[in-house]
mmCIF file of C-alpha atoms and ligand atoms in Angstrom:
data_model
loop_
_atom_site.group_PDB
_atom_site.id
_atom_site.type_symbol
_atom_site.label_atom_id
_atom_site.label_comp_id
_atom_site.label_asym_id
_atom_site.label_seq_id
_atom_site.Cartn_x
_atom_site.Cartn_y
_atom_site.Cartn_z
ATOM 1 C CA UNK A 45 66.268 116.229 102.003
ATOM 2 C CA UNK A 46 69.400 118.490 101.783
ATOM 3 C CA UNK A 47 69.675 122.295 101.628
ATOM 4 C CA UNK A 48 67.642 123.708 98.622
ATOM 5 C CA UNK A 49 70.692 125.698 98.258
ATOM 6 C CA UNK A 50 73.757 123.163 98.744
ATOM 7 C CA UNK A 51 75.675 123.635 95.441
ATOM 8 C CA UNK A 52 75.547 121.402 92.346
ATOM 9 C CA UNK A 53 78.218 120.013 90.925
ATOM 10 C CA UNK A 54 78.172 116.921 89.465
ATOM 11 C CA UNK A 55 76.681 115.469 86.350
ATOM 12 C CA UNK A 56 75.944 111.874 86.210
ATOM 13 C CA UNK A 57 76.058 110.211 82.356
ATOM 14 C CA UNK A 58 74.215 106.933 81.945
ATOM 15 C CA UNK A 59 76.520 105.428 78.938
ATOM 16 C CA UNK A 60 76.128 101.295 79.803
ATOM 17 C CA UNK A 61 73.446 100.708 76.925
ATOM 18 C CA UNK A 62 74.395 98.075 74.781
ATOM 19 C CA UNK A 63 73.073 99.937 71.685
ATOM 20 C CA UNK A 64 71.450 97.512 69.904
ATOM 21 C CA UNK A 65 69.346 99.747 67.964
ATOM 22 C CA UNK A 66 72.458 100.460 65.890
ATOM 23 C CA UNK A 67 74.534 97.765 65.424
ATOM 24 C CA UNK A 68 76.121 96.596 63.050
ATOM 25 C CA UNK A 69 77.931 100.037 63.793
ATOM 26 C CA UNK A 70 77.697 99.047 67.642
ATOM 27 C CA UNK A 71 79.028 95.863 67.998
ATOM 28 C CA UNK A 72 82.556 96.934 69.198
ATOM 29 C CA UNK A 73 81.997 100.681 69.015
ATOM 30 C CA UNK A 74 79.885 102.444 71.829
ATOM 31 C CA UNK A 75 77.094 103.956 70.463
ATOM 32 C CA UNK A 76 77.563 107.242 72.336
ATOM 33 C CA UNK A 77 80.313 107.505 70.295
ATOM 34 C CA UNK A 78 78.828 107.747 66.640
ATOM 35 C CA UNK A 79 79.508 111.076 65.477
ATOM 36 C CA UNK A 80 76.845 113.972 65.242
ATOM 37 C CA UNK A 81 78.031 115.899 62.078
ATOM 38 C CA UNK A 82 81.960 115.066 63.308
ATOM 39 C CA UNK A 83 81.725 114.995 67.064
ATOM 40 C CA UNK A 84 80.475 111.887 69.251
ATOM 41 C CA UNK A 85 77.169 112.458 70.555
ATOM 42 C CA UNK A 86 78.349 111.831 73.756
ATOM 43 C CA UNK A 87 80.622 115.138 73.857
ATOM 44 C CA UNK A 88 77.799 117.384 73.622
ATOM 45 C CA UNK A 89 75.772 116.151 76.886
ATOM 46 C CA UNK A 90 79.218 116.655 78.430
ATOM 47 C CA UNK A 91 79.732 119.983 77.112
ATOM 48 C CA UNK A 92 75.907 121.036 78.403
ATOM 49 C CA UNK A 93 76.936 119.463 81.686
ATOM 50 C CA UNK A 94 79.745 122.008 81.846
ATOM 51 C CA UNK A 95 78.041 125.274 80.314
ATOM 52 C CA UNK A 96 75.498 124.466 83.110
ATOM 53 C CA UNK A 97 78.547 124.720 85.542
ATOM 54 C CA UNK A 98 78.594 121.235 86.073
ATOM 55 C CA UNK A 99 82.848 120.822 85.834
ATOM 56 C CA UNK A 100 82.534 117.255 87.917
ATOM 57 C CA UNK A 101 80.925 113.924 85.454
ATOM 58 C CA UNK A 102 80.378 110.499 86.386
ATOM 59 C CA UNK A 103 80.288 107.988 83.311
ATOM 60 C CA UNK A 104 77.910 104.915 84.190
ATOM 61 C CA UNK A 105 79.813 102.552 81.860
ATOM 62 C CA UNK A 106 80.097 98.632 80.848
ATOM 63 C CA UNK A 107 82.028 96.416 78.718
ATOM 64 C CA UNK A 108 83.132 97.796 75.867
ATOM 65 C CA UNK A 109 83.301 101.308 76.670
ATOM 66 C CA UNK A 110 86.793 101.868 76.415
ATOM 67 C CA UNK A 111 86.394 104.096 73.728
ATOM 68 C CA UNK A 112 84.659 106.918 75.947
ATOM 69 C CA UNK A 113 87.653 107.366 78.657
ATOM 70 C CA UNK A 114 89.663 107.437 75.225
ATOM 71 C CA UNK A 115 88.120 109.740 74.108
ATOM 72 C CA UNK A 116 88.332 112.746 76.894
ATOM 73 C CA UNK A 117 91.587 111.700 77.562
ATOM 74 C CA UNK A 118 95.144 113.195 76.069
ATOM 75 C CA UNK A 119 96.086 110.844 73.119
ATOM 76 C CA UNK A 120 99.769 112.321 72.750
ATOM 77 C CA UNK A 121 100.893 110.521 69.918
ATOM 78 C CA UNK A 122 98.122 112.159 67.874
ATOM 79 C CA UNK A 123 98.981 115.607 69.481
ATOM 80 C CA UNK A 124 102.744 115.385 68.576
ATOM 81 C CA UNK A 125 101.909 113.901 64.751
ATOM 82 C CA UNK A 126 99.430 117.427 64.533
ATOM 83 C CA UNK A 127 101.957 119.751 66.272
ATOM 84 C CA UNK A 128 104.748 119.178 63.973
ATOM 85 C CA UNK A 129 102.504 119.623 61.420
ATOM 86 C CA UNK A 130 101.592 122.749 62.192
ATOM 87 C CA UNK A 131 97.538 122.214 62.368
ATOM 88 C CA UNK A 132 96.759 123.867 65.727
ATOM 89 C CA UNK A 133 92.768 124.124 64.765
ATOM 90 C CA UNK A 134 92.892 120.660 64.518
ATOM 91 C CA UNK A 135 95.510 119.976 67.775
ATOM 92 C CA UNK A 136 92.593 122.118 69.601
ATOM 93 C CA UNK A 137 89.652 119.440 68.398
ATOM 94 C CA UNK A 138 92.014 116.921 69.931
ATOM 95 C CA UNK A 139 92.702 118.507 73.347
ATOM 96 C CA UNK A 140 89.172 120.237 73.586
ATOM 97 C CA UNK A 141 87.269 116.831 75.106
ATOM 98 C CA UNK A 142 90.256 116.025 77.493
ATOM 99 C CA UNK A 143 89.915 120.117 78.900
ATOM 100 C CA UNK A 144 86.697 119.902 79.279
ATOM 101 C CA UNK A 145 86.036 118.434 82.851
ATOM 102 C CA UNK A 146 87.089 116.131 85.425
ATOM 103 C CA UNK A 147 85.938 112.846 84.180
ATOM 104 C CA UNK A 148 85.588 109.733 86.558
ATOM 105 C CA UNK A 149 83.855 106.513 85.611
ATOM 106 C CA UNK A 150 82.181 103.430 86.794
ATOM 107 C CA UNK A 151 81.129 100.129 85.574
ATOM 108 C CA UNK A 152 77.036 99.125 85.890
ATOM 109 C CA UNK A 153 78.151 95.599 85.841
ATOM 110 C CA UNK A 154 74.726 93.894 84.982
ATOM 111 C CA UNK A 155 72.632 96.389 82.898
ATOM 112 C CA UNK A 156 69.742 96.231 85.169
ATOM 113 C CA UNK A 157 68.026 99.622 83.829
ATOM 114 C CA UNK A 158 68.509 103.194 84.489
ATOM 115 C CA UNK A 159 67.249 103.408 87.644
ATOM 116 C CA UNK A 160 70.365 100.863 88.725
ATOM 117 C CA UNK A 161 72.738 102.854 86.574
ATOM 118 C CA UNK A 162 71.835 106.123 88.411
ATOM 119 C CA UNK A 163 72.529 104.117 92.004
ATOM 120 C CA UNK A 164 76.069 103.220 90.796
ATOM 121 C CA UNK A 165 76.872 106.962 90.747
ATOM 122 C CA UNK A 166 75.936 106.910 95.092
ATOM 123 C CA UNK A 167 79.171 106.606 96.342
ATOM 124 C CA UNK A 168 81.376 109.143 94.302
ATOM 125 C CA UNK A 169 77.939 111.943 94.348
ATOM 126 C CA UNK A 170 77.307 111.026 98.083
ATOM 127 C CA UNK A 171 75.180 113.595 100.019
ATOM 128 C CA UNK A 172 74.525 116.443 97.373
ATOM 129 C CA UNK A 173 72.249 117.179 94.916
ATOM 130 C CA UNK A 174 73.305 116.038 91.766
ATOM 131 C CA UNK A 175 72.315 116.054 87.739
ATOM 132 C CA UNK A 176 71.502 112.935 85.217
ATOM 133 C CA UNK A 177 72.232 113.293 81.238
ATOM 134 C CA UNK A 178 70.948 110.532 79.003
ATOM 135 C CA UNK A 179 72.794 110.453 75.967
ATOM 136 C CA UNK A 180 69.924 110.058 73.789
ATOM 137 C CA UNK A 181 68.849 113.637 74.092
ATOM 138 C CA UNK A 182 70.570 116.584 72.967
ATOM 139 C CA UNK A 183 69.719 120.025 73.652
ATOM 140 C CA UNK A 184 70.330 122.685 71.717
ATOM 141 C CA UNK A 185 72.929 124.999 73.746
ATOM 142 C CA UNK A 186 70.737 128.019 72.574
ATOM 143 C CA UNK A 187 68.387 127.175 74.852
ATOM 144 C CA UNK A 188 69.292 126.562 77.912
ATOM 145 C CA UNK A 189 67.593 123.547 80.112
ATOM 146 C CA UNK A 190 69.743 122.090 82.924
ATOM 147 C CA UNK A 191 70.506 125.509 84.704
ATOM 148 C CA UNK A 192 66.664 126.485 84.722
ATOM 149 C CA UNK A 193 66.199 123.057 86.410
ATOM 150 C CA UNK A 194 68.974 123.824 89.062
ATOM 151 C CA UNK A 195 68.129 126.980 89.748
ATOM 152 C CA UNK A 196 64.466 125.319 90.335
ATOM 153 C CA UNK A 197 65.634 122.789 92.412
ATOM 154 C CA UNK A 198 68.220 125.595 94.043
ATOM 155 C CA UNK A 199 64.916 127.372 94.616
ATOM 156 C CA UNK A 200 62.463 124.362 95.895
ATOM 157 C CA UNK A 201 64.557 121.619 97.045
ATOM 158 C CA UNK A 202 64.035 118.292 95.876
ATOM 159 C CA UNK A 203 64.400 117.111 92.338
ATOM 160 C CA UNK A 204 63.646 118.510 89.174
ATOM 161 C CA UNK A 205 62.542 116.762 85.639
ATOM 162 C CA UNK A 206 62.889 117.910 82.143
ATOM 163 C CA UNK A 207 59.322 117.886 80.098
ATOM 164 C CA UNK A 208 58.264 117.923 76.704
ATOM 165 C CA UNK A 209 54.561 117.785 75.127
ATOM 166 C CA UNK A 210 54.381 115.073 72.643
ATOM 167 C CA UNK A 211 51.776 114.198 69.927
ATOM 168 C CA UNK A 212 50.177 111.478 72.745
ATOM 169 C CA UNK A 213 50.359 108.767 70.288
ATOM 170 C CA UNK A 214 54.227 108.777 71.086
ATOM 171 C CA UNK A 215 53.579 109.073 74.899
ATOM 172 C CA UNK A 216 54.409 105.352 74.937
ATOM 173 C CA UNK A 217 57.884 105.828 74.295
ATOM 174 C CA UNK A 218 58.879 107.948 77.480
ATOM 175 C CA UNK A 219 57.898 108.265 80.950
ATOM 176 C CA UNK A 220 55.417 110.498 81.769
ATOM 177 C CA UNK A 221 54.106 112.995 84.723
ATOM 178 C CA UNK A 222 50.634 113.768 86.453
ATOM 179 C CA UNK A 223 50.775 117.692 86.770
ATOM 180 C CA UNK A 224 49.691 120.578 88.539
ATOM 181 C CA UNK A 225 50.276 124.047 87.839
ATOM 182 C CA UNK A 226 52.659 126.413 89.955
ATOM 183 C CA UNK A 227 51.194 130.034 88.189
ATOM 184 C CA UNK A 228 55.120 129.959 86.805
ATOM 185 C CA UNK A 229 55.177 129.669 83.202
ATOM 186 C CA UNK A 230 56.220 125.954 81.730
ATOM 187 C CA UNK A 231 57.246 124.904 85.300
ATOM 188 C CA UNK A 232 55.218 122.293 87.185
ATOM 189 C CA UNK A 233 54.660 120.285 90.020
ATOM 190 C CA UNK A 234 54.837 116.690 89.378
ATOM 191 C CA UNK A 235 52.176 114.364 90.788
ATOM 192 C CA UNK A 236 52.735 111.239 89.563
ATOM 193 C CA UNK A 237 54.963 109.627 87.030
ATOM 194 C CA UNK A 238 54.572 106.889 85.259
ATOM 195 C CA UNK A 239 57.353 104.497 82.682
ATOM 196 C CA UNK A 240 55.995 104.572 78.680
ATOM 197 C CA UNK A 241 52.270 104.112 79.502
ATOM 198 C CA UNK A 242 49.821 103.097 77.024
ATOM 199 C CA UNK A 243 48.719 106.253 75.414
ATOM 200 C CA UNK A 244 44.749 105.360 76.471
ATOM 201 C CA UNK A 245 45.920 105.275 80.112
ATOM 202 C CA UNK A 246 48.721 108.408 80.037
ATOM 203 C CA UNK A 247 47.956 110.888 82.582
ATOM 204 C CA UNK A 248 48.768 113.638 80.337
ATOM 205 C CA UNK A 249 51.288 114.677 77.305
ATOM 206 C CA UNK A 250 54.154 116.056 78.859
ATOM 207 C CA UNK A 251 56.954 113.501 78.249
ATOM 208 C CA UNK A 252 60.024 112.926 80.645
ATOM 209 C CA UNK A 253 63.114 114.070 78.455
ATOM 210 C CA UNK A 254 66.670 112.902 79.821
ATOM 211 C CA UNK A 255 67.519 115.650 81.982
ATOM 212 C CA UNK A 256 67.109 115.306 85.449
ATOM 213 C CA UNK A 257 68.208 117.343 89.123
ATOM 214 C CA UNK A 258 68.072 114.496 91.734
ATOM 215 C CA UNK A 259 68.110 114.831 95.723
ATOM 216 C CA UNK A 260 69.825 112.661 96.815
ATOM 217 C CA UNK A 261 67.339 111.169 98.911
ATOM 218 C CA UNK A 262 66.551 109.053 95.793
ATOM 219 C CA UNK A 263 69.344 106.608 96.296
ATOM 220 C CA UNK A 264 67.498 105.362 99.215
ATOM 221 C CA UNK A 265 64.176 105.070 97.410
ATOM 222 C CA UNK A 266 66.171 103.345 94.499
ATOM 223 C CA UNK A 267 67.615 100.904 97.019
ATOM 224 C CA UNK A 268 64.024 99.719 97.251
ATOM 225 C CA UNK A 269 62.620 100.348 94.054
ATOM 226 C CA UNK A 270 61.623 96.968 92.837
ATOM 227 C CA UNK A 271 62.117 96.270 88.788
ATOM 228 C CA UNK A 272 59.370 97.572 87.013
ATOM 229 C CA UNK A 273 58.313 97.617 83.168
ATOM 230 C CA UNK A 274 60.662 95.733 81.142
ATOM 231 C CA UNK A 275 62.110 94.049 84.181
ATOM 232 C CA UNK A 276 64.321 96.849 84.994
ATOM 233 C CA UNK A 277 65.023 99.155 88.097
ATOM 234 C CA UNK A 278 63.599 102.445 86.448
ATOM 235 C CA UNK A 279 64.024 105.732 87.557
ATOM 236 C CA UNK A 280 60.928 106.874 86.909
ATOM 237 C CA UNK A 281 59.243 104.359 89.247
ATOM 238 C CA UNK A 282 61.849 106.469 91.996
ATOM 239 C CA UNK A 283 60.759 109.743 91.001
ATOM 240 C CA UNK A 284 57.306 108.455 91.491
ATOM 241 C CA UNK A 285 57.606 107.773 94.760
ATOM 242 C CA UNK A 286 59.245 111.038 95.602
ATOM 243 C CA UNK A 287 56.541 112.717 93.575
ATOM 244 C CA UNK A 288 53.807 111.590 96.478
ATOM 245 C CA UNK A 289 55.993 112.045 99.451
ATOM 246 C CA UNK A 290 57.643 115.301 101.007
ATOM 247 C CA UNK A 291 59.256 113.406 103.353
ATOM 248 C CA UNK A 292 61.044 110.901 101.151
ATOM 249 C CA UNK A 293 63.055 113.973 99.280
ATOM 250 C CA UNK A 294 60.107 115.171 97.648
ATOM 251 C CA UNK A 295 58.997 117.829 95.842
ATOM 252 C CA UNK A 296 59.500 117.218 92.255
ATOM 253 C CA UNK A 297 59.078 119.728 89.815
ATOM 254 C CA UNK A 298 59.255 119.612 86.081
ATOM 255 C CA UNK A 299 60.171 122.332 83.669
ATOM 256 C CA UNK A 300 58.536 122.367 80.089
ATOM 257 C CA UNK A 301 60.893 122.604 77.834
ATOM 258 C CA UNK A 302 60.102 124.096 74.359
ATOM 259 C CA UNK A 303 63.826 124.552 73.003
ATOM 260 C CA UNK A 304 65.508 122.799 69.822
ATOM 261 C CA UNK A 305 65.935 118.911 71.135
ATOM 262 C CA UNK A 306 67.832 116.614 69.211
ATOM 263 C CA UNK A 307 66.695 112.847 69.158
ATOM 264 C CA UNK A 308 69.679 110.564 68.619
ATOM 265 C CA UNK A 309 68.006 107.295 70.086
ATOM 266 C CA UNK A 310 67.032 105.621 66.729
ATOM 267 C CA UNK A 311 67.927 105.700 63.322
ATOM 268 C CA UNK A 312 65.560 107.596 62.048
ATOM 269 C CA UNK A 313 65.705 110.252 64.671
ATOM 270 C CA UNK A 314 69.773 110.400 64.542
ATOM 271 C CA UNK A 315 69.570 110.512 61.172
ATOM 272 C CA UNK A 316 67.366 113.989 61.438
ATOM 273 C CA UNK A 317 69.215 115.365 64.500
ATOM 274 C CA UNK A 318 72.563 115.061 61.824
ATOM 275 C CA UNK A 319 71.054 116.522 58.877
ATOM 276 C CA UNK A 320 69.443 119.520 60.982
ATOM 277 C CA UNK A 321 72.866 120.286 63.137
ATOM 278 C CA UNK A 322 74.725 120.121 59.806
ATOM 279 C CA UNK A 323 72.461 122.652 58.314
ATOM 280 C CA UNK A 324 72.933 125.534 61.103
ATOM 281 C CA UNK A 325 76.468 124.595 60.764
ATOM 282 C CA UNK A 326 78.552 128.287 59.559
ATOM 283 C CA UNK A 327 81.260 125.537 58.382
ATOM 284 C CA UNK A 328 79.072 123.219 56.459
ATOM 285 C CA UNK A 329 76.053 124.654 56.692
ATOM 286 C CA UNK A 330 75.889 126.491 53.180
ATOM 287 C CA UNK A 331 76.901 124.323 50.883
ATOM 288 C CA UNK A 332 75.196 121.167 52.246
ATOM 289 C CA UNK A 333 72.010 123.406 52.691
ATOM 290 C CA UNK A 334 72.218 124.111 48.915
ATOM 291 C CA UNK A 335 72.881 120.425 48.327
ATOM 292 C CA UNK A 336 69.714 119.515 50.628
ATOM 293 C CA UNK A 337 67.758 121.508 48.717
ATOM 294 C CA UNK A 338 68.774 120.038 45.580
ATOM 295 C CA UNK A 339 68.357 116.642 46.535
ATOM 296 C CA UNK A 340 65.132 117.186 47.678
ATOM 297 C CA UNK A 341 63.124 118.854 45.066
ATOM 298 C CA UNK A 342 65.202 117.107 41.516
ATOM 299 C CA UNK A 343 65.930 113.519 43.448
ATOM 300 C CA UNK A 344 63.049 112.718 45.481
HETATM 301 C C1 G1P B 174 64.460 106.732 79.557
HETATM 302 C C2 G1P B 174 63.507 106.900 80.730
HETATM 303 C C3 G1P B 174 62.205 107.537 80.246
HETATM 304 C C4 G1P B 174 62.507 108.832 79.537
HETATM 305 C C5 G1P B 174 63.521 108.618 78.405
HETATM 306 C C6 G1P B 174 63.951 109.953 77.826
HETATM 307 O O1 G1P B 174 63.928 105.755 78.692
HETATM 308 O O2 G1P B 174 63.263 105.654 81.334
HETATM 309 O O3 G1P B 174 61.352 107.776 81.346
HETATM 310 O O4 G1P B 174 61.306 109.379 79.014
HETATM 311 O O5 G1P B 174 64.682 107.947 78.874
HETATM 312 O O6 G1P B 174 64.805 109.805 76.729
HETATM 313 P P1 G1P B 174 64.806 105.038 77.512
HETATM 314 O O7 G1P B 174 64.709 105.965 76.346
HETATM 315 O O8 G1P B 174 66.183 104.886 78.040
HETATM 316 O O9 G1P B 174 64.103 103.745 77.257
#
């Protein structure tokens, strides 16, 4: 295990998916790029990365992800056309994803599942603790997640896992942790994990949500993780085994996070994380509120 204290720096962004959930609108566009009100989902996790200090992030990408480097990198010809025109607010929505941090990407070649994506990111994180982002999740930046977990992990050593109770009917659709309690409010020690379980055999409620601080003593156990549920290397499988042994790069702790979480990994659940980020909008917010309302009580 390293230092409890060595410093984090680097985010890690799992973006190979080939998003079938969405296509037509995926088939040559990535879906981490479908906008959330008018910005791609994938620019918030980065922006969370960096308000959590995190100024270094890997991309885990694939075919057809062209679009993302695009997209927080200069595009000059669009930056001259808005220049001479005068429109600085919207020159500053150009340049703001290209400012934002020091991007570096690299290819998962075969999608073999997240636990394979995450060991991609070994050589460029190397020896220090690091963080993971899935794009599926985002998190409100009124309430802070990721720098509780570091400064958990900053705290404990080892790794750290974002929680969230579910209804446990829906248990089957995350992983999910064996706890026990630390006496510190909504953090945890994790016992045991386990991938989407059936809901009769779930060892509790508390759902893994994609935010992670990983030692990087898991690139090791990942090495050796064998593929797992849906015939993929999964990271929770990893965690797992950290989870029962100190000496692999254990502990692992989990915070329980009870902040505004956006879904964006269906349609229905994208759908809702767009209407409720356009209502707290100061820019849109109003008028499409009044609309909402409208809609709702004469149309439906
Ligand atoms: C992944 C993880 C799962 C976690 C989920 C959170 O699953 O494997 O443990 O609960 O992200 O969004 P996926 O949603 O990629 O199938």
């Amino acid at each position: 295990m390293t230092q409890p204290n060595s410093r984090i720096s680097k985010a890690v962004v799992p973006a190979a998916g080939l998003g079938t959930r969405f296509l037509p609108a995926t088939k040559a566009t990535p879906k981490e790029m479908l906008p959330v009100v008018d910005k791609p989902a994938i620019q918030y996790v980065v922006e969370e990365a960096v308000a959590a200090g995190l100024s270094d992030v890997l991309m885990i990408t694939g075919r057809n992800k062209r679009p993302l480097e695009d997209h927080f990198d200069r595009n000059y010809e669009l930056e001259e056309a808005l220049a001479r025109k005068g429109d600085a607010r919207r020159l500053g929505q150009v340049q703001e994803p290209s400012d934002l941090a020091t991007m570096h990407y690299v290819r998962q070649g075969d999608p073999r599942g997240l636990g394979h994506a995450v060991l991609c990111a070994a050589p460029h994180v190397g020896d220090q603790p690091f963080a993971v982002l899935l794009g599926d999740d985002l998190i409100d930046p009124r309430d802070p997640l990721l720098s509780r977990m570091i400064g958990i992990r900053e705290r404990e050593g080892g790794s750290v896992v974002a929680l969230m109770e579910v209804d446990p009917s829906q248990i089957h659709r995350y992983g999910c942790a064996a706890v026990a309690s630390t006496g510190e409010p909504d953090v945890v020690r994790v016992t045991g994990l386990v991938e989407k379980p059936d809901p009769s055999e779930a060892p509790s409620n508390l759902a893994v949500i994609g935010r992670y601080v990983l030692d990087p003593a898991v690139f090791a156990v990942l090495r050796e993780t064998r593929p797992g549920l849906g015939d993929e290397i999964q990271l929770t499988d990893a965690l797992a085994e950290l989870a029962g042994d100190e000496r692999t790069g254990g502990p692992v702790h989990g915070v329980v996070f009870r902040g505004r979480r956006y879904d964006t990994g269906d349609r229905g659940a994208y759908l809702r994380a767009i209407v409720r980020l356009a209502c707290e909008r100061e820019d849109l917010g109003p008028e499409f509120r009044d609309w909402l309302r409208h809609y709702v009580n004469e149309e439906m």
